[in-house]
Amino acid sequence: AQSVTQLDSQVPVFEEAPVELRCNYSSSVSVYLFWYVQYPNQGLQLLLKYLSGSTLVESINGFEAEFNKSQTSFHLRKPSVHISDTAEYFCAVSDQGDYKLSFGAGTTVTVRA
Amino acid sequence: EAGVVQSPRYKIIEKKQPVAFWCNPISGHNTLYWYLQNLGQGPELLIRYENEEAVDDSQLPKDRFSAERLKGVDSTLKIQPAELGDSAVYLCASSFRGKNNEQFFGPGTRLTVL
C-alpha cells in the first residue's frame, strides 16, 4: 500500500493570497491521485483527481494540482483563497487497479480576512 | 442524487457499552467502505464490501468490532464493548466498482466514549 505524506499540518493564509499544499507519496508505480476537502462537521468531498492524461488537473472552484511522477508528488494550489476555503484537505493515493485508498494526515487551511 | 447517508451523526456512550452505526450508500454503488478517522489524521480503512461480501476486513479489530451488509445495500458497524480509545469519527463511503476508485463519503458518525 502507498504511504502519503502531507508536509504541512497547518497553513494559515490571508484572504486573496495564494496557497500551496504539498503531498508526496511513496511509490512510483502507476497511481490514481485525489484531493479531498473536509469542511467542519462534514464528510470528505472530492475536490479533484488525476487518473491519466494531462498532469495538471483543475477543480470547479479554482484549485489545481499537478502530478509529478519523477518526484512522486501531487501538490495542490490556489492562486487566491477565500474565507470559505477554510477546511481540512486530504491527499489520497491508490495504485491503479487497486481499490485501496491511502490518505495523508491532512492539512488544515485557515483563511483570515 | 442522494449522497451517502449515515446515522447517528453523534453518539456519546460510556465505556463497555455497545454501539452501532448505520450507513446507506449511493444507489447502485456495489462497493461500501467503513473508515476510522482519528483526530488530526486521515481516514483508515476498516472493512470493504463488494455487494454483501466482506472482501477486506484485515484492519477490523474483530475482538470487538463487527459489520454486516445484508442484501448488499445498507450496512451496520458495531462495537461491543466500546473502549475509550474508540472515540473517533466513523466514515462510510461507497463507490461503483471499476469506476477508477472514486469514493463518495458520508458525513460520518462522531463517537465519544466516556
Short mmCIF file of N, CA, C and O in Angstrom, two decimals, chain A residues 2-3 6 8 10 18 21-23 27 34 43 50-51 57 62 65 75 91 94 102 105 109:
data_model
loop_
_atom_site.label_atom_id
_atom_site.label_comp_id
_atom_site.label_asym_id
_atom_site.label_seq_id
_atom_site.Cartn_x
_atom_site.Cartn_y
_atom_site.Cartn_z
N GLN A 2 0.33 2.30 -0.53
CA GLN A 2 1.05 3.55 -0.60
C GLN A 2 1.17 4.20 0.77
O GLN A 2 0.31 4.03 1.65
N SER A 3 2.21 5.00 0.94
CA SER A 3 2.36 5.87 2.10
C SER A 3 2.27 7.31 1.60
O SER A 3 2.92 7.65 0.60
N GLN A 6 1.77 14.49 3.85
CA GLN A 6 1.39 15.89 3.65
C GLN A 6 2.31 16.69 4.57
O GLN A 6 2.26 16.56 5.79
N ASP A 8 2.69 19.76 5.48
CA ASP A 8 2.25 20.85 6.35
C ASP A 8 0.96 20.45 7.05
O ASP A 8 -0.01 20.11 6.40
N GLN A 10 -0.63 22.55 9.27
CA GLN A 10 -1.44 23.75 9.41
C GLN A 10 -0.91 24.80 8.44
O GLN A 10 0.30 25.03 8.39
N PRO A 18 -2.22 33.48 -2.31
CA PRO A 18 -2.11 32.13 -2.86
C PRO A 18 -1.80 31.12 -1.77
O PRO A 18 -1.29 31.46 -0.70
N LEU A 21 -0.52 23.39 -0.99
CA LEU A 21 -0.49 22.27 -0.05
C LEU A 21 0.30 21.15 -0.70
O LEU A 21 -0.01 20.72 -1.81
N ARG A 22 1.29 20.65 0.03
CA ARG A 22 2.20 19.68 -0.55
C ARG A 22 1.80 18.25 -0.20
O ARG A 22 1.37 17.98 0.93
N CYS A 23 1.96 17.37 -1.18
CA CYS A 23 1.64 15.97 -0.99
C CYS A 23 2.66 15.12 -1.74
O CYS A 23 2.90 15.33 -2.93
N SER A 27 5.40 5.44 -3.74
CA SER A 27 5.79 4.53 -4.82
C SER A 27 5.59 5.17 -6.18
O SER A 27 4.65 5.94 -6.37
N PHE A 34 -5.84 11.80 -5.61
CA PHE A 34 -7.05 12.53 -5.25
C PHE A 34 -6.72 13.58 -4.20
O PHE A 34 -5.84 13.40 -3.35
N GLY A 43 -18.51 15.35 5.95
CA GLY A 43 -17.69 14.28 5.39
C GLY A 43 -16.73 14.80 4.34
O GLY A 43 -16.72 15.98 4.02
N TYR A 50 -6.55 12.93 -10.35
CA TYR A 50 -5.74 12.60 -11.51
C TYR A 50 -5.86 11.10 -11.75
O TYR A 50 -5.55 10.30 -10.87
N LEU A 51 -6.29 10.76 -12.95
CA LEU A 51 -6.39 9.34 -13.33
C LEU A 51 -5.41 9.02 -14.46
O LEU A 51 -4.75 7.98 -14.45
N VAL A 57 -4.51 19.11 -13.25
CA VAL A 57 -5.95 18.94 -13.14
C VAL A 57 -6.53 20.10 -12.34
O VAL A 57 -5.86 20.66 -11.47
N GLY A 62 -11.50 26.73 -8.53
CA GLY A 62 -10.24 27.44 -8.66
C GLY A 62 -9.00 26.72 -8.16
O GLY A 62 -7.89 27.25 -8.27
N ALA A 65 -4.05 20.99 -9.25
CA ALA A 65 -2.99 20.13 -8.72
C ALA A 65 -2.20 19.57 -9.89
O ALA A 65 -2.75 19.32 -10.96
N HIS A 75 0.95 18.20 -5.63
CA HIS A 75 0.72 19.40 -4.82
C HIS A 75 -0.54 20.13 -5.28
O HIS A 75 -0.81 20.23 -6.48
N CYS A 91 -4.87 14.51 0.93
CA CYS A 91 -4.36 13.90 -0.28
C CYS A 91 -4.53 12.39 -0.15
O CYS A 91 -4.31 11.83 0.94
N SER A 94 -4.06 5.79 -4.70
CA SER A 94 -4.22 4.35 -4.83
C SER A 94 -3.44 3.88 -6.05
O SER A 94 -3.27 4.63 -7.01
N SER A 102 -5.01 5.27 0.20
CA SER A 102 -4.18 5.65 1.35
C SER A 102 -4.24 7.16 1.49
O SER A 102 -4.02 7.88 0.52
N ALA A 105 -2.23 12.69 6.40
CA ALA A 105 -2.76 13.09 7.71
C ALA A 105 -3.60 14.35 7.63
O ALA A 105 -4.27 14.70 8.60
N VAL A 109 -6.28 24.31 6.50
CA VAL A 109 -6.11 25.65 5.93
C VAL A 109 -7.06 26.60 6.64
O VAL A 109 -8.28 26.35 6.69
#
